[in-house]
Coordinates of C-alpha atoms in Angstrom, one line a residue:
Chain A
M1 CA 0.0 0.0 0.0
N2 CA 1.0 3.6 -0.6
P3 CA 1.8 5.7 2.4
A4 CA -0.7 8.4 3.2
N5 CA -1.5 10.6 0.2
T6 CA -1.2 14.3 0.1
Y7 CA -2.2 16.7 -2.6
G8 CA 0.9 17.6 -4.6
F9 CA -0.2 19.9 -7.4
R10 CA -3.1 21.9 -8.6
V11 CA -3.7 22.1 -12.3
N12 CA -3.8 25.8 -13.3
R13 CA -3.9 25.1 -17.0
A14 CA -4.3 21.6 -18.5
G15 CA -2.8 22.0 -22.0
P16 CA -3.8 19.7 -24.8
L17 CA -2.8 16.3 -23.5
A18 CA -1.4 15.4 -20.0
L19 CA -1.8 11.8 -19.0
L20 CA -0.9 9.7 -15.9
Q21 CA 1.2 6.7 -16.9
D22 CA 2.7 3.8 -15.0
A23 CA 4.5 1.0 -16.8
G24 CA 1.2 -0.1 -18.4
R25 CA -1.7 -2.5 -18.1
F26 CA -0.7 -6.2 -18.4
G27 CA -2.4 -9.5 -18.3
V28 CA -5.6 -8.2 -19.9
R29 CA -4.6 -8.0 -23.6
H30 CA -6.8 -11.1 -24.3
L31 CA -9.8 -9.1 -23.3
G32 CA -9.1 -6.4 -26.0
V33 CA -7.6 -4.1 -23.4
T34 CA -4.6 -2.1 -24.7
Q35 CA -1.2 -1.8 -23.0
G36 CA -1.0 1.9 -22.3
G37 CA 2.0 3.1 -20.4
P38 CA 4.6 5.7 -21.4
A39 CA 5.1 6.2 -25.1
D40 CA 8.7 7.0 -24.3
L41 CA 9.8 4.3 -21.9
H42 CA 13.4 5.7 -21.8
A43 CA 12.5 9.2 -20.6
W44 CA 9.7 7.9 -18.3
A45 CA 12.2 5.5 -16.6
W46 CA 14.7 8.3 -16.1
A47 CA 12.1 10.6 -14.6
N48 CA 11.3 8.1 -11.9
Q49 CA 15.0 7.3 -11.3
L50 CA 15.9 10.9 -10.8
A51 CA 12.9 11.5 -8.5
G52 CA 14.1 8.6 -6.4
N53 CA 11.1 6.4 -7.2
R54 CA 11.0 2.7 -7.8
W55 CA 10.4 1.3 -11.3
G56 CA 6.8 1.7 -12.4
S57 CA 5.7 4.6 -10.3
P58 CA 3.1 6.8 -11.9
V59 CA 4.5 9.8 -13.9
L60 CA 2.8 12.5 -15.9
E61 CA 3.3 12.3 -19.7
V62 CA 2.9 15.8 -21.1
T63 CA 2.4 16.0 -24.8
F64 CA 2.9 19.3 -26.8
G65 CA 3.2 21.3 -23.5
G66 CA 0.7 23.9 -22.3
L67 CA 0.4 22.4 -18.8
E68 CA 0.7 24.6 -15.8
L69 CA 0.9 23.1 -12.3
Q70 CA 1.2 24.7 -8.9
A71 CA 2.8 22.9 -6.0
E72 CA 0.6 22.6 -2.9
C73 CA 3.5 21.7 -0.7
D74 CA 7.3 21.4 -1.0
L75 CA 8.1 18.7 -3.6
T76 CA 11.0 17.0 -5.3
V77 CA 10.5 16.5 -9.1
A78 CA 12.4 15.5 -12.2
V79 CA 11.4 16.4 -15.8
T80 CA 12.8 14.4 -18.7
G81 CA 12.0 13.7 -22.3
G82 CA 11.1 16.3 -24.9
D83 CA 12.1 19.9 -24.3
L84 CA 8.7 21.6 -24.0
S85 CA 10.3 24.9 -22.8
A86 CA 9.4 24.1 -19.2
K87 CA 9.8 26.8 -16.6
H88 CA 10.0 26.8 -12.8
D89 CA 8.1 30.0 -12.2
T90 CA 10.0 32.5 -14.4
L91 CA 13.3 30.6 -14.8
P92 CA 14.0 27.7 -17.2
L93 CA 13.4 24.4 -15.4
P94 CA 16.5 22.2 -15.6
M95 CA 15.8 18.9 -17.3
W96 CA 17.1 15.4 -16.7
R97 CA 17.9 16.3 -13.1
R98 CA 16.3 16.4 -9.6
T99 CA 14.8 19.7 -8.7
R100 CA 13.1 21.2 -5.6
I101 CA 9.8 23.0 -6.1
G102 CA 8.6 25.1 -3.1
K103 CA 5.0 25.3 -2.0
G104 CA 3.1 27.8 -4.2
E105 CA 5.7 27.6 -7.0
R106 CA 4.7 26.7 -10.5
I107 CA 5.9 24.4 -13.3
I108 CA 4.9 25.8 -16.7
F109 CA 5.3 23.8 -19.9
G110 CA 5.5 26.0 -23.1
A111 CA 5.7 24.8 -26.6
P112 CA 7.8 21.9 -28.0
A113 CA 11.4 23.0 -28.8
R114 CA 12.9 19.5 -29.2
G115 CA 10.9 16.3 -28.9
L116 CA 7.2 16.0 -28.2
R117 CA 6.6 14.5 -24.8
A118 CA 8.0 15.4 -21.4
Y119 CA 7.8 13.3 -18.3
L120 CA 7.3 14.8 -14.9
A121 CA 8.0 12.5 -11.9
V122 CA 7.5 13.6 -8.3
A123 CA 9.3 12.0 -5.4
G124 CA 6.9 9.3 -4.0
G125 CA 5.0 9.1 -7.3
F126 CA 1.6 10.4 -8.3
S127 CA -1.1 8.5 -6.6
A128 CA -4.3 7.1 -8.2
E129 CA -6.5 4.0 -7.8
P130 CA -5.4 1.3 -10.3
V131 CA -8.0 0.0 -12.8
L132 CA -7.5 -3.5 -14.1
G133 CA -4.1 -3.5 -12.3
S134 CA -2.8 -0.2 -13.6
V135 CA -3.3 3.6 -13.5
A136 CA -2.2 4.0 -17.1
C137 CA -4.6 6.5 -18.7
V138 CA -6.2 5.4 -21.9
A139 CA -8.9 7.9 -22.9
R140 CA -10.3 5.6 -25.7
E141 CA -11.0 2.8 -23.2
K142 CA -12.1 5.1 -20.4
L143 CA -9.6 3.4 -18.1
G144 CA -7.0 4.7 -15.7
G145 CA -5.7 8.2 -14.9
F146 CA -6.4 10.1 -11.6
D147 CA -10.2 9.5 -11.7
G148 CA -10.0 5.9 -13.1
Q149 CA -12.2 6.9 -16.1
G150 CA -9.4 7.7 -18.5
H151 CA -9.7 11.5 -18.4
R152 CA -6.8 13.6 -19.3
L153 CA -5.9 16.4 -16.9
A154 CA -8.3 19.3 -16.6
E155 CA -8.0 22.7 -15.1
G156 CA -8.7 22.7 -11.4
D157 CA -7.7 19.0 -10.9
R158 CA -5.8 18.4 -7.7
L159 CA -3.1 15.7 -8.2
S160 CA -2.4 13.4 -5.3
V161 CA 1.1 12.4 -4.5
S162 CA 2.3 9.5 -2.3
V163 CA 4.6 10.4 0.5
P164 CA 8.0 9.0 -0.3
D165 CA 8.9 6.1 2.0
C166 CA 12.6 6.0 1.0
A167 CA 14.7 7.1 -2.0
Y168 CA 15.2 4.1 -4.4
S169 CA 18.0 6.0 -6.2
E170 CA 20.5 8.6 -5.3
A171 CA 21.0 9.8 -8.9
V172 CA 20.7 13.6 -9.2
E173 CA 21.3 14.0 -12.9
A174 CA 21.1 11.7 -15.9
P175 CA 24.4 11.1 -17.7
E176 CA 24.8 13.2 -20.8
C177 CA 24.7 10.1 -23.0
E178 CA 21.2 9.3 -21.7
Q179 CA 19.8 12.7 -22.8
P180 CA 18.9 12.3 -26.4
D181 CA 18.8 15.1 -28.9
Y182 CA 15.3 14.5 -30.3
S183 CA 15.8 17.0 -33.1
G184 CA 18.6 15.0 -34.6
P185 CA 18.0 12.2 -37.2
A186 CA 16.3 9.2 -35.7
I187 CA 17.6 5.7 -36.6
L188 CA 15.0 3.1 -35.5
D189 CA 16.1 -0.5 -34.9
L190 CA 13.6 -2.9 -36.3
L191 CA 13.5 -6.7 -35.7
P192 CA 12.3 -8.3 -39.0
G193 CA 9.1 -10.1 -38.6
A194 CA 7.4 -13.2 -40.2
Q195 CA 6.0 -11.4 -43.3
I196 CA 9.3 -9.6 -44.1
A197 CA 10.0 -12.0 -47.1
D198 CA 6.5 -11.4 -48.5
F199 CA 7.5 -7.8 -49.4
T200 CA 9.0 -7.3 -52.8
G201 CA 12.8 -6.9 -53.0
R202 CA 12.4 -3.3 -54.1
S203 CA 10.2 -2.6 -51.1
L204 CA 12.7 -4.1 -48.7
Y205 CA 15.5 -2.0 -50.2
D206 CA 13.3 1.1 -49.9
A207 CA 12.2 0.3 -46.3
F208 CA 15.7 0.2 -45.0
N209 CA 17.4 2.8 -47.3
C210 CA 14.9 5.6 -47.7
E211 CA 14.1 8.4 -45.4
W212 CA 10.7 8.2 -43.8
R213 CA 8.8 11.3 -42.8
V214 CA 6.6 11.3 -39.7
D215 CA 3.0 12.1 -40.7
D216 CA 0.7 14.3 -38.7
R217 CA -1.5 11.3 -38.2
A218 CA 0.5 10.2 -35.2
D219 CA -0.7 9.6 -31.6
R220 CA -0.3 7.1 -28.8
M221 CA -1.9 4.3 -30.9
G222 CA 0.5 4.6 -33.8
V223 CA 2.6 6.8 -36.0
R224 CA 2.2 6.8 -39.8
L225 CA 5.4 7.1 -41.9
I226 CA 5.3 8.7 -45.3
G227 CA 7.7 7.6 -48.1
P228 CA 7.9 5.2 -51.1
A229 CA 4.9 2.8 -51.2
L230 CA 5.8 -0.6 -49.9
H231 CA 4.3 -3.6 -51.7
C232 CA 3.5 -6.9 -49.9
R233 CA 2.3 -10.0 -51.7
I234 CA -0.2 -10.5 -48.8
G235 CA -2.9 -7.9 -48.9
S236 CA -4.6 -8.5 -45.6
M237 CA -4.5 -11.4 -43.1
I238 CA -6.8 -12.9 -40.5
S239 CA -6.6 -10.7 -37.5
E240 CA -4.0 -11.6 -34.9
G241 CA -2.3 -10.2 -31.8
I242 CA -0.1 -7.1 -32.3
S243 CA 2.9 -6.5 -30.1
L244 CA 4.5 -3.2 -29.2
G245 CA 6.4 -1.5 -32.0
A246 CA 4.8 -3.6 -34.8
V247 CA 5.3 -1.9 -38.1
Q248 CA 2.2 -2.8 -40.2
V249 CA 1.8 -2.0 -43.9
P250 CA -1.8 -1.4 -45.1
P251 CA -2.6 -1.6 -48.8
D252 CA -1.6 2.0 -49.4
G253 CA 2.0 1.0 -48.7
Q254 CA 2.6 3.6 -46.0
P255 CA 3.8 1.9 -42.8
I256 CA 2.3 2.5 -39.4
A257 CA 4.4 1.9 -36.3
L258 CA 2.1 0.8 -33.5
L259 CA 2.7 2.1 -30.0
N260 CA 1.3 1.7 -26.5
D261 CA -2.4 2.4 -27.1
R262 CA -2.6 0.2 -30.3
Q263 CA -5.5 -2.0 -30.8
T264 CA -4.8 -5.5 -29.5
I265 CA -5.4 -7.4 -32.8
G266 CA -5.1 -6.5 -36.4
G267 CA -4.7 -8.0 -39.9
Y268 CA -2.1 -6.1 -41.9
P269 CA 1.2 -7.7 -42.9
R270 CA 4.1 -6.4 -40.8
L271 CA 7.7 -5.5 -41.6
G272 CA 8.6 -6.5 -38.1
N273 CA 8.8 -4.7 -34.7
L274 CA 10.6 -1.6 -33.6
T275 CA 12.6 -2.4 -30.5
P276 CA 11.1 -0.9 -27.3
L277 CA 13.8 1.8 -27.3
A278 CA 13.2 2.6 -31.0
A279 CA 9.5 2.9 -30.3
S280 CA 10.4 5.3 -27.5
R281 CA 12.5 7.4 -29.9
L282 CA 9.8 7.5 -32.5
A283 CA 7.3 8.8 -29.9
Q284 CA 9.5 11.9 -29.6
C285 CA 9.4 12.7 -33.3
L286 CA 7.3 15.7 -34.4
P287 CA 5.3 15.5 -37.7
G288 CA 7.6 16.2 -40.6
Q289 CA 10.7 14.9 -38.9
S290 CA 12.6 12.2 -40.8
V291 CA 13.5 8.8 -39.6
R292 CA 15.3 5.7 -40.9
L293 CA 14.7 2.0 -40.2
R294 CA 17.6 -0.2 -39.5
P295 CA 17.3 -4.0 -39.3
T296 CA 18.7 -5.5 -36.1
G297 CA 19.0 -9.0 -34.6
A298 CA 17.1 -10.4 -31.7
E299 CA 20.1 -11.0 -29.5
R300 CA 21.5 -7.6 -30.0
A301 CA 18.2 -5.9 -29.4
L302 CA 17.6 -7.9 -26.2
R303 CA 21.1 -7.1 -24.9
K304 CA 20.5 -3.4 -25.5
Y305 CA 17.1 -3.5 -23.8
R306 CA 18.4 -5.4 -20.8
A307 CA 21.4 -3.1 -20.4
F308 CA 19.0 -0.2 -20.4
I309 CA 16.6 -1.6 -17.8
D310 CA 19.5 -2.8 -15.6
Q311 CA 20.3 0.8 -14.8
F312 CA 17.0 1.1 -13.0
L313 CA 16.7 -2.2 -11.2
A314 CA 20.1 -2.2 -9.5
Chain B
M1 CA 7.4 -17.1 -50.6
T2 CA 6.9 -20.5 -49.1
H3 CA 6.6 -20.9 -45.4
T4 CA 7.4 -23.9 -43.3
A5 CA 4.6 -26.2 -42.3
L6 CA 2.2 -25.3 -39.4
P7 CA 2.4 -25.0 -36.5
R8 CA 5.0 -22.2 -36.8
L9 CA 6.7 -19.9 -34.4
E10 CA 7.2 -16.4 -35.7
S11 CA 9.1 -13.6 -34.1
A12 CA 7.0 -10.7 -32.9
G13 CA 9.6 -8.5 -31.2
I14 CA 12.0 -9.1 -28.4
D15 CA 9.2 -10.1 -26.0
S16 CA 6.7 -12.0 -28.1
W17 CA 6.2 -15.0 -30.3
M18 CA 3.3 -15.6 -32.6
V19 CA 2.3 -19.2 -32.6
R20 CA 0.5 -19.9 -35.9
L21 CA -1.6 -23.0 -35.8
F22 CA -4.0 -22.7 -38.7
E23 CA -4.5 -21.0 -42.1
T24 CA -8.3 -20.8 -42.0
I25 CA -11.0 -19.9 -39.5
E26 CA -12.7 -23.1 -38.2
E27 CA -14.6 -23.8 -35.0
N28 CA -12.2 -26.7 -34.3
N29 CA -9.3 -24.2 -34.0
L30 CA -10.7 -23.3 -30.6
L31 CA -10.1 -26.7 -29.1
W32 CA -6.4 -26.4 -30.0
L33 CA -6.1 -22.7 -29.1
S34 CA -7.7 -23.4 -25.7
A35 CA -5.2 -26.2 -25.0
L36 CA -2.3 -24.1 -26.2
T37 CA -3.3 -21.1 -24.0
H38 CA -3.5 -23.3 -20.9
D39 CA -0.2 -25.1 -21.6
C40 CA 1.6 -21.7 -22.1
E41 CA 0.3 -20.5 -18.8
V42 CA 1.9 -23.5 -17.2
A43 CA 5.1 -23.4 -19.2
F44 CA 5.8 -19.7 -18.7
G45 CA 4.5 -19.2 -15.2
E46 CA 5.8 -15.9 -13.7
A47 CA 7.6 -15.0 -17.0
L48 CA 4.3 -14.7 -18.8
V49 CA 3.0 -11.2 -19.5
D50 CA 0.1 -11.7 -22.0
L51 CA -1.6 -14.3 -24.2
V52 CA -3.6 -13.1 -27.1
P53 CA -5.6 -15.8 -28.9
S54 CA -7.2 -14.9 -32.2
Y55 CA -8.9 -17.1 -34.9
T56 CA -5.8 -19.0 -36.0
T57 CA -3.0 -17.8 -33.7
L58 CA -1.8 -17.3 -30.2
M59 CA 0.5 -14.4 -29.5
V60 CA 2.7 -15.1 -26.4
T61 CA 4.3 -12.1 -24.7
F62 CA 6.8 -12.8 -22.0
D63 CA 9.1 -10.8 -19.7
P64 CA 12.4 -10.5 -21.6
L65 CA 14.2 -9.7 -18.3
R66 CA 13.2 -13.1 -17.0
I67 CA 13.7 -15.3 -20.0
S68 CA 15.4 -14.8 -23.4
S69 CA 13.6 -15.0 -26.7
W70 CA 15.5 -18.3 -27.2
E71 CA 14.4 -19.8 -24.0
A72 CA 10.8 -18.7 -24.7
R73 CA 11.0 -20.3 -28.2
K74 CA 12.3 -23.6 -26.7
R75 CA 9.4 -23.7 -24.2
L76 CA 6.9 -23.1 -26.9
A77 CA 8.4 -25.8 -29.1
D78 CA 8.0 -28.2 -26.2
V79 CA 4.4 -27.2 -25.6
L80 CA 3.6 -27.7 -29.3
A81 CA 5.3 -31.1 -29.4
N82 CA 3.0 -32.3 -26.6
L83 CA -0.2 -30.4 -27.5
V84 CA -3.5 -32.3 -27.5
P85 CA -6.8 -30.6 -28.3
D86 CA -8.8 -29.6 -25.3
D87 CA -12.0 -31.5 -26.0
A88 CA -13.5 -30.8 -22.6
G89 CA -12.5 -27.2 -21.7
G90 CA -12.5 -26.2 -25.3
E91 CA -16.3 -26.2 -25.5
G92 CA -16.5 -22.9 -23.8
E93 CA -19.1 -21.3 -21.6
L94 CA -22.6 -20.7 -23.1
H95 CA -24.1 -17.3 -22.8
E96 CA -27.6 -16.2 -23.8
I97 CA -27.7 -12.6 -24.8
A98 CA -31.2 -11.1 -24.6
T99 CA -31.5 -8.9 -27.6
W100 CA -34.2 -6.4 -28.6
Y101 CA -34.3 -6.6 -32.4
D102 CA -36.0 -3.4 -33.7
T103 CA -35.4 -0.9 -36.4
S104 CA -35.2 1.9 -33.9
V105 CA -32.1 0.5 -32.2
G106 CA -31.1 -1.7 -35.1
P107 CA -31.4 0.8 -37.9
D108 CA -29.6 -1.4 -40.4
L109 CA -32.2 -4.3 -40.1
E110 CA -33.9 -3.2 -43.3
R111 CA -30.6 -2.8 -45.2
V112 CA -29.6 -6.3 -44.1
A113 CA -33.0 -7.7 -45.1
R114 CA -32.7 -6.1 -48.5
L115 CA -29.2 -7.3 -49.1
S116 CA -30.1 -10.8 -47.9
V117 CA -33.3 -10.9 -49.8
M118 CA -35.4 -11.8 -46.8
S119 CA -37.9 -10.1 -44.5
V120 CA -36.8 -8.3 -41.3
E121 CA -38.5 -11.2 -39.4
G122 CA -36.3 -13.6 -41.4
V123 CA -33.2 -11.7 -40.5
I124 CA -34.1 -11.8 -36.8
K125 CA -34.9 -15.5 -36.9
T126 CA -31.8 -16.4 -38.8
H127 CA -29.5 -14.4 -36.5
S128 CA -31.0 -15.7 -33.2
F129 CA -31.3 -19.3 -34.5
Q130 CA -27.8 -20.6 -34.2
E131 CA -25.0 -20.7 -31.6
Y132 CA -21.9 -18.6 -32.3
R133 CA -18.4 -19.1 -31.1
V134 CA -16.1 -16.3 -29.9
F135 CA -13.0 -16.3 -32.1
A136 CA -11.2 -13.2 -30.8
L137 CA -11.5 -10.2 -28.6
G138 CA -10.2 -6.8 -29.7
F139 CA -11.1 -3.4 -31.1
S140 CA -12.3 -2.3 -27.7
P141 CA -12.3 -3.9 -24.2
G142 CA -14.7 -6.8 -24.2
F143 CA -15.6 -6.6 -28.0
A144 CA -16.0 -10.2 -29.0
F145 CA -15.8 -11.3 -32.7
M146 CA -18.3 -14.1 -33.1
G147 CA -19.1 -16.4 -36.0
L148 CA -19.7 -17.9 -38.2
L149 CA -22.9 -16.3 -39.5
D150 CA -25.3 -18.2 -41.7
E151 CA -24.2 -17.4 -45.3
S152 CA -27.6 -16.1 -46.2
L153 CA -27.0 -13.2 -43.8
T154 CA -23.6 -12.0 -44.8
C155 CA -23.6 -8.3 -45.3
P156 CA -20.7 -5.9 -45.9
R157 CA -19.6 -3.2 -43.5
L158 CA -21.1 0.2 -44.0
N159 CA -19.1 2.4 -46.4
T160 CA -19.0 5.2 -43.8
P161 CA -18.7 4.0 -40.2
R162 CA -20.8 5.7 -37.6
Q163 CA -19.0 8.1 -35.3
K164 CA -20.9 6.8 -32.3
V165 CA -22.4 3.3 -32.0
P166 CA -24.5 3.0 -28.7
S167 CA -23.2 0.5 -26.2
G168 CA -25.1 -2.8 -26.3
S169 CA -25.6 -2.6 -30.1
V170 CA -25.8 -6.0 -31.7
A171 CA -24.3 -5.9 -35.1
I172 CA -23.2 -8.0 -38.1
A173 CA -20.5 -7.7 -40.8
G174 CA -19.2 -10.3 -43.2
Q175 CA -19.6 -13.7 -41.5
Q176 CA -19.2 -12.2 -38.0
T177 CA -21.5 -10.8 -35.3
A178 CA -20.7 -8.8 -32.2
A179 CA -22.2 -6.6 -29.5
Y180 CA -20.5 -3.2 -28.8
P181 CA -19.5 -3.1 -25.1
A182 CA -19.1 0.7 -25.1
V183 CA -19.9 3.7 -27.2
T184 CA -17.3 3.7 -30.0
P185 CA -17.1 4.4 -33.7
G186 CA -18.2 1.4 -35.7
G187 CA -18.9 0.3 -39.3
W188 CA -21.0 -2.8 -38.7
N189 CA -24.7 -3.2 -39.5
L190 CA -26.7 -2.6 -36.3
I191 CA -29.7 -5.0 -36.0
G192 CA -30.6 -4.8 -32.3
R193 CA -29.5 -4.0 -28.8
T194 CA -28.8 -5.9 -25.6
A195 CA -28.9 -4.7 -22.0
A196 CA -26.1 -7.2 -21.1
R197 CA -23.0 -5.6 -19.5
L198 CA -20.3 -6.9 -21.8
F199 CA -17.4 -5.3 -20.1
D200 CA -17.5 -4.4 -16.4
R201 CA -14.4 -3.4 -14.5
N202 CA -16.0 -4.6 -11.2
R203 CA -16.7 -8.1 -12.4
E204 CA -14.3 -10.9 -11.9
G205 CA -12.6 -11.5 -15.3
F206 CA -14.0 -8.1 -16.5
S207 CA -15.3 -9.3 -19.9
L208 CA -18.5 -11.3 -20.2
L209 CA -17.3 -13.1 -23.2
K210 CA -13.9 -14.9 -23.7
V211 CA -12.3 -16.6 -26.7
G212 CA -13.9 -20.0 -27.1
D213 CA -17.2 -19.1 -25.4
R214 CA -20.5 -20.0 -27.1
V215 CA -23.2 -17.4 -27.6
R216 CA -26.9 -17.5 -28.5
F217 CA -28.8 -14.3 -29.1
V218 CA -32.3 -14.5 -27.7
S219 CA -35.0 -12.2 -29.1
V220 CA -36.8 -10.2 -26.4
D221 CA -39.4 -7.4 -26.5
R222 CA -38.8 -3.8 -25.6
Q223 CA -40.4 -4.2 -22.2
T224 CA -37.9 -7.0 -21.2
F225 CA -35.0 -5.1 -22.7
E226 CA -35.9 -2.0 -20.7
S227 CA -36.6 -3.9 -17.5
E228 CA -33.0 -5.3 -17.7
G229 CA -31.8 -1.7 -17.8
G230 CA -31.5 -1.3 -21.6
D231 CA -31.5 2.2 -23.1
P232 CA -34.1 2.4 -25.9
A233 CA -32.7 5.6 -27.5
P234 CA -33.0 5.2 -31.3
V235 CA -30.1 5.5 -33.8
E236 CA -30.2 7.3 -37.1
P237 CA -30.2 4.9 -40.1
A238 CA -26.9 4.8 -42.0
N239 CA -26.6 7.1 -44.9
E240 CA -25.7 4.4 -47.5
E241 CA -26.3 4.3 -51.2
K242 CA -29.5 2.3 -52.0
S243 CA -28.0 0.6 -55.1
P244 CA -24.9 -1.7 -55.0

């Protein structure tokens, strides 16, 4: 059980999309319930680490910016991920490090400068009642979030915070190499999937050698990539489970990388799966940004993932 | 491209394998999928994250921090080598879904009747006559894809999906039928409505229907529908072209 809760923040301005996210909702995919959880696992994990929280503590995912919070008591926070021009009252809020926020002081997110989603963790973790085992907020399914009904933050909301029992990490600042430059070119590792050989040779060449542009049809369900049309000998398939990062190719030949809020089953052939860290990186790309796909092997991908996670479970 | 014989294990990322058992949708698939699901639960234990059965496949998601992809593949190969169909448990639970078939809440009844060249009464009788199997859940929490529909009833999806399909709507498309657990967009033909709570976060197991379950739609009148808590608010007919 969480220790006694206190109110931590009041929402002065909600912005377009601020969602509570823990690691995600698991063990319920067979009921058609999506995964949820942070679109950028990398930045989310660092936010918790720097706030001294254990893995999986609920964090705010702030997309596009626009959110303004006022502290209702003295708090320790950490903001990671996309640079949304966050301020601590009138001064720039230092990112990727632990910061003290005094009672009455404000955190104000502006507009995206680099990247798309910022993660705000508070020492102790935000507190909400889990629904189907998770507080991950999925608006489409009306599940999770502070009210359990999948609502994004709204003006006037008061956000409850668990009192920290102990610090699970002493890290004060994330190492430089863990702070990505989201405005730079994104190279996304992709593990080839079962239908890869059903694409034409030309399409496979294009898939891994052309630049792909992130379309504005991009959200937590999936990100559409614009480029040369890819041709698959299979038009559509009997629907089957879809795992995180699956890159499906509908008949128009424009791939869609499926993220945390994807539907649980689908019937388009797939090039394969982005690795979890590649999916995280894609989630920080603004529409119009270009990305490349790079094939990777299962062993290498797993090694990278485990090395990443190990930093937080020590 | 030629694939190796079934069953087949296909990579689905660093934490998932797709177990492909069949190429076509058959009721008998469920006996095997039920057994496979159970055996995977046993074989993976704590390392199991999610199992998604669907028509011809089972997607197995495991915790890549606990077991490697290779270890998971080995366990699945062992499970498949010893798999026997679940003749007992594979029959699935039987549910009777009380449905008020009416053009007010099933505004596509007449379209379905026209395309199937039968009367509205005939559509209702045909739809409620047989038992269906749940082949997959997806689209939204608790949304069960059921089949297979009598061939005389098959009717394509609407060209333009509705923005809001009321919850409880009973619908058909192609050779499948379903009931919408919540208000969502939807392109299936609405033929009636049920008061049954298809997805309930406070119920053990959450979803009324699970893969492998059997379902029969039972025609009830408006009074019964409303007494069970059904909302009789009518839906606008779809704005579809009259000719092909």
